[in-house]
């Protein structure tokens, strides 16, 4: 816990940086890389990853020396020429792709293929960096590229998720992710340009086009697909895991290759994402600007969690000229860092909770990356973003071990886990180091891949002629050589004149980066090159790269801004309706079950649920708080987080493992209607009437009042077969109406404890039933789970839930005697209710009367609700572990911290 206190203390004050402290920060970042890299080479190479706690290595993709390959360009940025030469010799002796292993296509492409290609480009641009370099890295990249290309051997042309390096695509590789197929454009495109073999770029371009062509009517894409049928397997639209870098690579592919098609694809997906996935600001400042997962077809919010992987989005927005939007979203992720000390893998959009299954920080670079991008365009070398980078580096210092840097297993404990992924050196430390040197001009000279590898920009027919004019003679010769080996497709050259005019017209945004669309003079270009050379002495600097990237960034800014203006956001009402409820907002609600004297436990049937509907009749809600449960290895279950309910929770529902507790003030009111199942059984002594109290489901039609005539019929009916009816209207003497003669069918499920109630209501309704009675036959203490199916369709028949004791009694009667029954809502104190109570046992009646008297004397009560999403979670993590769920409920409602939080909320105290 000392580590937790230490990192949280970092965020208590704003870090200020000046010119004198900048050099010390740069040195700290250099030392951070040195410790991690040296530890890897000593304890892990040629294995893929370092184990920083146990001081060993781990093969992840078959032993490809992954961390070394991933770090090649970082060695050049840090002026470690000797390490570059040594790395070449080590790779020459140990690296081979002729291995009997299966590798992940996406991860191997961005880390290994990208590392080889970036390293080769930098060494080829400046032969003096490694005298005698013979193209080793490009040869290795070509061999690997051919082996990875086998993954595209599918009917759709979409690559499988894995490929065997010797055998190619293996059977069963049918599911892959959007990012896995769409994040190959830069590496495969660069390989084609360097080798003159277009097949790599063609395959990657085709995959990106197929994914784009499968977008929904809202313009959104899913996160997973079937490789052979090219149909979506996962229809959640997200900027997090599964999709993240697909968006990024469409933009960067345009910036790198200049093909307008990529920019058009990016801008349409970007606008659709911003319009349908961004949380409206009216739901609270802490959640505003976050982009949450939605269903690609309906736009309905699927979960209230934010993935830390989405923190790359502001960096991408900077490249597209959307600086203000980038700063707003970046501020939200910074607030998450400050809230928990580290940036958790998955956290609540209102910054109220960490996801119980993803509570750690894996040394990820995305937020640090966005911090550097914003710092680069701010023009302030010692300003806010530099100080923020310094704070994050100080936090990372708490991950240092004797043999590297260890991720954080849980941000609430600060415990380490034993794995240092290669991206820590290739990205996380890289963006920290760049934040402490004068690296702003790098933004225009190189593209950085999703793994942080430096890549150049290639010429395209749509580029204005001015880009190639006035270059130093040496750079003109190098540019001509590069173009001769490109083998590029100039098919999309239309529109060059219009783009050139926009470029010359100047900056249309008037945004952070003044003059983005202005042409720099020769002296200004030389000044930027000198700054970059001083900051990164070994980095080759080519003016033509800068001109291409800067021009395309201007075009991307104009194109994206125009696309946003052409599709303004919907009204708040429309956005909230779509985000909250999807197809049918009116059908999503909650149902409840058993009540207790001082507390009540209720189960919410569908998700999301609007919390005001949880107010019991005859009461008023004073306060509501949430308890996020955590199950410990010892079997103990407690509230890991207790926080207040927010507007965002009302909009998207509550996450798995979350309980809702509310403080209710009881108020005397007129007698409320009660739901009952009124039954009549034939015995040797005549009909016997048995009223059974029931909890009515809040979806489906309401139960009507029970008329006197129906009671009379039930009291005198001599059933020959079991029947169930709705309250019966008066009828002429003679045979009862047809619906009263429908046979009652019932089944007992002794194994499953989970029922999708709305689905069952619809099924039995279609079969001709007039109502559904759910009988709880679970032993006392076990959890009966009911949930809605979240389709937004309301059933046509009513449903009620019986308690365990009444359920067992009813089952006994059904097995021995015919029954006539009616579902109804009774008015307490009515003649029918009094008539029904006549057969009740006096002792039970006395206990009930005493219990009701005690409840009336109480001024407040704590109610507990189990949301639909939490029911399955409780079954999986609590009930299956042999833990008594009812005891957990009782502990939670009596938890002093819960009670105190409710009282503070009711009193209006923070």
Short mmCIF file of N, CA, C and O in Angstrom, two decimals, residues 159-162 172-177 224-228 231-234:
data_model
loop_
_atom_site.label_atom_id
_atom_site.label_comp_id
_atom_site.label_asym_id
_atom_site.label_seq_id
_atom_site.Cartn_x
_atom_site.Cartn_y
_atom_site.Cartn_z
N UNK A 159 -7.49 -11.71 -43.37
CA UNK A 159 -6.50 -12.61 -42.78
C UNK A 159 -7.02 -13.30 -41.53
O UNK A 159 -7.78 -12.73 -40.75
N UNK A 160 -6.60 -14.55 -41.36
CA UNK A 160 -6.88 -15.22 -40.10
C UNK A 160 -6.09 -14.60 -38.98
O UNK A 160 -5.10 -13.88 -39.20
N UNK A 161 -6.51 -14.86 -37.75
CA UNK A 161 -5.85 -14.24 -36.61
C UNK A 161 -4.45 -14.77 -36.37
O UNK A 161 -3.58 -14.04 -35.89
N UNK A 162 -4.21 -16.03 -36.69
CA UNK A 162 -2.90 -16.65 -36.49
C UNK A 162 -2.45 -17.35 -37.77
O UNK A 162 -3.27 -17.71 -38.61
N UNK A 172 -9.50 -23.89 -38.66
CA UNK A 172 -10.11 -23.33 -37.44
C UNK A 172 -9.86 -21.87 -37.22
O UNK A 172 -10.41 -21.28 -36.29
N UNK A 173 -9.04 -21.24 -38.09
CA UNK A 173 -8.78 -19.80 -37.94
C UNK A 173 -9.91 -19.02 -38.60
O UNK A 173 -9.77 -18.46 -39.69
N UNK A 174 -11.05 -18.97 -37.95
CA UNK A 174 -12.24 -18.39 -38.58
C UNK A 174 -12.65 -17.05 -37.97
O UNK A 174 -13.40 -16.31 -38.58
N UNK A 175 -12.20 -16.74 -36.75
CA UNK A 175 -12.59 -15.51 -36.08
C UNK A 175 -11.36 -14.61 -35.91
O UNK A 175 -10.32 -15.07 -35.45
N UNK A 176 -11.50 -13.38 -36.28
CA UNK A 176 -10.42 -12.42 -36.06
C UNK A 176 -11.04 -11.08 -35.70
O UNK A 176 -12.25 -10.93 -35.68
N UNK A 177 -10.17 -10.11 -35.42
CA UNK A 177 -10.68 -8.81 -34.97
C UNK A 177 -10.45 -7.75 -36.04
O UNK A 177 -9.62 -7.91 -36.95
N UNK A 224 -15.20 -7.71 -34.37
CA UNK A 224 -14.75 -9.04 -34.75
C UNK A 224 -15.55 -9.56 -35.92
O UNK A 224 -16.70 -9.17 -36.12
N UNK A 225 -14.95 -10.47 -36.71
CA UNK A 225 -15.62 -10.95 -37.91
C UNK A 225 -15.24 -12.41 -38.18
O UNK A 225 -14.23 -12.91 -37.68
N UNK A 226 -16.09 -13.06 -38.99
CA UNK A 226 -15.80 -14.41 -39.47
C UNK A 226 -14.94 -14.28 -40.73
O UNK A 226 -15.34 -13.65 -41.71
N UNK A 227 -13.77 -14.89 -40.70
CA UNK A 227 -12.81 -14.73 -41.78
C UNK A 227 -13.35 -15.25 -43.10
O UNK A 227 -13.16 -14.62 -44.15
N UNK A 228 -14.05 -16.37 -43.10
CA UNK A 228 -14.46 -16.99 -44.35
C UNK A 228 -15.73 -16.36 -44.92
O UNK A 228 -15.87 -16.22 -46.13
N UNK A 231 -18.64 -11.93 -42.32
CA UNK A 231 -19.74 -11.40 -41.53
C UNK A 231 -19.25 -11.07 -40.13
O UNK A 231 -18.33 -11.70 -39.62
N UNK A 232 -19.89 -10.09 -39.51
CA UNK A 232 -19.46 -9.68 -38.17
C UNK A 232 -19.77 -10.77 -37.15
O UNK A 232 -20.88 -11.29 -37.12
N UNK A 233 -18.81 -11.09 -36.33
CA UNK A 233 -19.02 -12.00 -35.20
C UNK A 233 -19.27 -11.21 -33.92
O UNK A 233 -19.88 -11.72 -32.98
N UNK A 234 -18.76 -9.98 -33.86
CA UNK A 234 -18.95 -9.10 -32.71
C UNK A 234 -19.41 -7.75 -33.25
O UNK A 234 -18.66 -7.06 -33.95
#
